[in-house]
Amino acid sequence: LASRVPYMTLPGDRDALEEYEGFFGMPSAGPGKPWYAFDIGAARIFMLCTTCLLDRRGDLQLSWLRKELAWSAASPQREARPWLLVAGHRPLYCSMEQPTCGREATKLREVLEPLLLEFWVDLYLSAHVHAYERTYPLFNKTICPYQHRKLIRIFRRPCAPVHVVGG
């Protein structure tokens, strides 16, 4: 199947980075930096290494992400690709496992949420907990304000990304 169907991967929590990079030939920021972005249809997708965000490579990846999001959110690029999606193995919001849905999610929210909000990212995709969960647009554990009889506005120009765990 993999020889006939294109796919893009990101490293999980149990992947040895050297083996992952040798096995999956994904575009990346360089050796030991398994994060990248690509376009598909009307979307720009940013693939992150959430394990790297929790260790010493976090600042390097965040610097790359800020630069990429700023470029993608600029007017000509956003008009061509109006959907910005960020994907990472670990979720920012989930309700099941500890420490994944506890201190790890809290740490990831601290470093990622300000960027997701600043650049109007539409969707954050994750896995790790081997379950399906989704949220309304959410920032700082708060759902976007509800506007009476205008629920559709929450999704047309949300205050924050929708979070999906599809693990």
mmCIF file of C-alpha atoms in Angstrom:
data_model
loop_
_atom_site.group_PDB
_atom_site.id
_atom_site.type_symbol
_atom_site.label_atom_id
_atom_site.label_comp_id
_atom_site.label_asym_id
_atom_site.label_seq_id
_atom_site.Cartn_x
_atom_site.Cartn_y
_atom_site.Cartn_z
ATOM 1 C CA LEU A 1 0.000 0.000 0.000
ATOM 2 C CA ALA A 2 2.752 2.457 0.926
ATOM 3 C CA SER A 3 4.280 2.111 -2.538
ATOM 4 C CA ARG A 4 1.029 3.288 -4.147
ATOM 5 C CA VAL A 5 -0.536 5.719 -1.661
ATOM 6 C CA PRO A 6 1.283 8.895 -0.647
ATOM 7 C CA TYR A 7 1.429 9.650 3.068
ATOM 8 C CA MET A 8 3.181 12.012 5.451
ATOM 9 C CA THR A 9 4.360 10.918 8.893
ATOM 10 C CA LEU A 10 5.522 12.453 12.122
ATOM 11 C CA PRO A 11 7.484 10.792 14.923
ATOM 12 C CA GLY A 12 5.681 9.220 17.854
ATOM 13 C CA ASP A 13 6.785 8.958 21.453
ATOM 14 C CA ARG A 14 8.422 5.534 21.042
ATOM 15 C CA ASP A 15 10.271 6.232 17.803
ATOM 16 C CA ALA A 16 14.059 6.364 17.931
ATOM 17 C CA LEU A 17 14.666 9.497 15.885
ATOM 18 C CA GLU A 18 17.608 8.137 13.900
ATOM 19 C CA GLU A 19 15.649 5.025 12.906
ATOM 20 C CA TYR A 20 12.528 7.058 12.133
ATOM 21 C CA GLU A 21 14.473 9.416 9.858
ATOM 22 C CA GLY A 22 16.137 6.472 8.111
ATOM 23 C CA PHE A 23 12.893 4.611 7.549
ATOM 24 C CA PHE A 24 10.589 7.505 6.631
ATOM 25 C CA GLY A 25 11.977 9.852 4.010
ATOM 26 C CA MET A 26 9.928 12.885 4.978
ATOM 27 C CA PRO A 27 10.996 16.427 4.207
ATOM 28 C CA SER A 28 12.463 18.001 7.336
ATOM 29 C CA ALA A 29 14.391 20.965 8.693
ATOM 30 C CA GLY A 30 17.506 18.736 8.741
ATOM 31 C CA PRO A 31 18.956 15.730 10.596
ATOM 32 C CA GLY A 32 17.503 15.462 14.083
ATOM 33 C CA LYS A 33 14.816 18.018 13.177
ATOM 34 C CA PRO A 34 11.795 15.967 12.024
ATOM 35 C CA TRP A 35 9.385 18.865 11.560
ATOM 36 C CA TYR A 36 8.179 20.192 8.226
ATOM 37 C CA ALA A 37 5.275 21.777 6.370
ATOM 38 C CA PHE A 38 3.543 21.010 3.106
ATOM 39 C CA ASP A 39 0.571 22.144 1.025
ATOM 40 C CA ILE A 40 -2.348 20.029 -0.049
ATOM 41 C CA GLY A 41 -5.357 21.599 -1.729
ATOM 42 C CA ALA A 42 -6.518 24.647 0.236
ATOM 43 C CA ALA A 43 -4.508 23.685 3.336
ATOM 44 C CA ARG A 44 -1.016 24.274 4.662
ATOM 45 C CA ILE A 45 -0.098 21.508 7.110
ATOM 46 C CA PHE A 46 2.648 21.743 9.732
ATOM 47 C CA MET A 47 3.989 18.464 11.096
ATOM 48 C CA LEU A 48 5.607 18.739 14.530
ATOM 49 C CA CYS A 49 7.717 16.562 16.759
ATOM 50 C CA THR A 50 5.926 16.973 20.093
ATOM 51 C CA THR A 51 8.561 14.895 21.862
ATOM 52 C CA CYS A 52 11.110 17.460 20.639
ATOM 53 C CA LEU A 53 8.950 20.262 22.073
ATOM 54 C CA LEU A 54 9.270 18.633 25.478
ATOM 55 C CA ASP A 55 13.081 18.406 25.302
ATOM 56 C CA ARG A 56 16.084 20.501 24.360
ATOM 57 C CA ARG A 57 15.080 20.917 20.695
ATOM 58 C CA GLY A 58 11.881 22.765 21.566
ATOM 59 C CA ASP A 59 13.200 26.296 21.033
ATOM 60 C CA LEU A 60 14.617 25.438 17.619
ATOM 61 C CA GLN A 61 11.330 23.913 16.468
ATOM 62 C CA LEU A 62 9.255 26.792 17.875
ATOM 63 C CA SER A 63 11.435 29.311 16.057
ATOM 64 C CA TRP A 64 10.887 27.390 12.805
ATOM 65 C CA LEU A 65 7.136 27.132 13.451
ATOM 66 C CA ARG A 66 6.778 30.865 14.180
ATOM 67 C CA LYS A 67 8.557 31.743 10.929
ATOM 68 C CA GLU A 68 6.502 29.253 8.890
ATOM 69 C CA LEU A 69 3.175 30.312 10.430
ATOM 70 C CA ALA A 70 3.944 34.001 9.907
ATOM 71 C CA TRP A 71 4.689 33.383 6.236
ATOM 72 C CA SER A 72 1.596 31.189 5.794
ATOM 73 C CA ALA A 73 -0.704 33.628 7.585
ATOM 74 C CA ALA A 74 0.377 36.574 5.407
ATOM 75 C CA SER A 75 -2.301 37.798 3.043
ATOM 76 C CA PRO A 76 -1.285 36.290 -0.335
ATOM 77 C CA GLN A 77 -0.459 32.882 1.135
ATOM 78 C CA ARG A 78 -3.559 32.766 3.366
ATOM 79 C CA GLU A 79 -5.776 33.596 0.398
ATOM 80 C CA ALA A 80 -4.257 30.715 -1.587
ATOM 81 C CA ARG A 81 -4.308 28.310 1.383
ATOM 82 C CA PRO A 82 -6.946 29.517 3.862
ATOM 83 C CA TRP A 83 -6.725 26.444 6.130
ATOM 84 C CA LEU A 84 -3.800 26.148 8.549
ATOM 85 C CA LEU A 85 -3.483 22.757 10.250
ATOM 86 C CA VAL A 86 -0.895 21.754 12.821
ATOM 87 C CA ALA A 87 -0.298 18.093 13.645
ATOM 88 C CA GLY A 88 1.680 16.566 16.478
ATOM 89 C CA HIS A 89 1.763 13.144 18.075
ATOM 90 C CA ARG A 90 0.795 14.349 21.556
ATOM 91 C CA PRO A 91 -2.489 16.190 22.162
ATOM 92 C CA LEU A 92 -2.910 19.619 23.717
ATOM 93 C CA TYR A 93 -6.341 18.646 25.028
ATOM 94 C CA CYS A 94 -7.586 15.189 25.985
ATOM 95 C CA SER A 95 -9.477 13.599 28.818
ATOM 96 C CA MET A 96 -8.100 10.111 29.228
ATOM 97 C CA GLU A 97 -4.550 9.283 30.248
ATOM 98 C CA GLN A 98 -2.134 10.789 32.723
ATOM 99 C CA PRO A 99 0.489 12.201 32.283
ATOM 100 C CA THR A 100 -0.430 12.711 28.597
ATOM 101 C CA CYS A 101 -3.597 14.638 29.376
ATOM 102 C CA GLY A 102 -2.019 16.245 32.445
ATOM 103 C CA ARG A 103 1.443 17.738 32.656
ATOM 104 C CA GLU A 104 2.500 16.889 29.067
ATOM 105 C CA ALA A 105 -0.584 18.553 27.585
ATOM 106 C CA THR A 106 -0.125 21.538 29.907
ATOM 107 C CA LYS A 107 3.490 21.983 28.775
ATOM 108 C CA LEU A 108 2.530 21.685 25.098
ATOM 109 C CA ARG A 109 -0.293 24.208 25.532
ATOM 110 C CA GLU A 110 2.153 26.642 27.155
ATOM 111 C CA VAL A 111 4.475 26.585 24.155
ATOM 112 C CA LEU A 112 2.073 26.016 21.244
ATOM 113 C CA GLU A 113 -1.218 27.727 22.060
ATOM 114 C CA PRO A 114 0.082 31.310 21.786
ATOM 115 C CA LEU A 115 1.320 30.586 18.241
ATOM 116 C CA LEU A 116 -1.856 28.758 17.220
ATOM 117 C CA LEU A 117 -3.914 31.724 18.364
ATOM 118 C CA GLU A 118 -1.653 34.446 16.967
ATOM 119 C CA PHE A 119 -1.670 32.980 13.469
ATOM 120 C CA TRP A 120 -5.313 31.799 13.432
ATOM 121 C CA VAL A 121 -4.569 28.095 13.064
ATOM 122 C CA ASP A 122 -7.808 26.258 12.269
ATOM 123 C CA LEU A 123 -7.128 22.717 13.464
ATOM 124 C CA TYR A 124 -4.701 20.828 15.693
ATOM 125 C CA LEU A 125 -4.490 17.079 14.965
ATOM 126 C CA SER A 126 -2.956 14.569 17.360
ATOM 127 C CA ALA A 127 -2.967 10.925 18.434
ATOM 128 C CA HIS A 128 -1.082 9.184 21.271
ATOM 129 C CA VAL A 129 -4.026 8.258 23.539
ATOM 130 C CA HIS A 130 -5.526 5.691 21.131
ATOM 131 C CA ALA A 131 -8.996 7.205 21.230
ATOM 132 C CA TYR A 132 -11.099 9.725 19.355
ATOM 133 C CA GLU A 133 -11.900 13.085 20.922
ATOM 134 C CA ARG A 134 -12.675 16.503 19.460
ATOM 135 C CA THR A 135 -13.366 19.957 20.816
ATOM 136 C CA TYR A 136 -15.076 23.155 19.852
ATOM 137 C CA PRO A 137 -12.592 25.934 19.112
ATOM 138 C CA LEU A 138 -10.624 26.070 22.337
ATOM 139 C CA PHE A 139 -7.915 28.252 23.892
ATOM 140 C CA ASN A 140 -6.628 28.187 27.466
ATOM 141 C CA LYS A 141 -9.210 25.501 28.328
ATOM 142 C CA THR A 142 -12.006 27.879 27.241
ATOM 143 C CA ILE A 143 -14.468 27.456 24.368
ATOM 144 C CA CYS A 144 -14.870 30.422 22.038
ATOM 145 C CA PRO A 145 -17.649 32.725 23.212
ATOM 146 C CA TYR A 146 -21.061 31.619 22.013
ATOM 147 C CA GLN A 147 -23.035 34.172 20.035
ATOM 148 C CA HIS A 148 -26.773 33.614 20.269
ATOM 149 C CA ARG A 149 -28.217 32.330 16.964
ATOM 150 C CA LYS A 150 -24.825 32.596 15.335
ATOM 151 C CA LEU A 151 -23.218 29.266 16.235
ATOM 152 C CA ILE A 152 -21.943 28.884 12.666
ATOM 153 C CA ARG A 153 -19.676 31.923 13.258
ATOM 154 C CA ILE A 154 -17.714 29.870 15.778
ATOM 155 C CA PHE A 155 -16.515 27.706 12.901
ATOM 156 C CA ARG A 156 -16.359 30.346 10.161
ATOM 157 C CA ARG A 157 -13.784 32.524 11.971
ATOM 158 C CA PRO A 158 -13.132 30.777 15.276
ATOM 159 C CA CYS A 159 -11.246 32.411 18.128
ATOM 160 C CA ALA A 160 -8.990 29.352 18.361
ATOM 161 C CA PRO A 161 -8.308 25.957 16.767
ATOM 162 C CA VAL A 162 -10.488 22.891 16.980
ATOM 163 C CA HIS A 163 -8.530 20.014 18.552
ATOM 164 C CA VAL A 164 -8.905 16.449 17.280
ATOM 165 C CA VAL A 165 -7.366 13.354 18.840
ATOM 166 C CA GLY A 166 -7.533 10.487 16.370
ATOM 167 C CA GLY A 167 -5.163 8.048 18.024
#
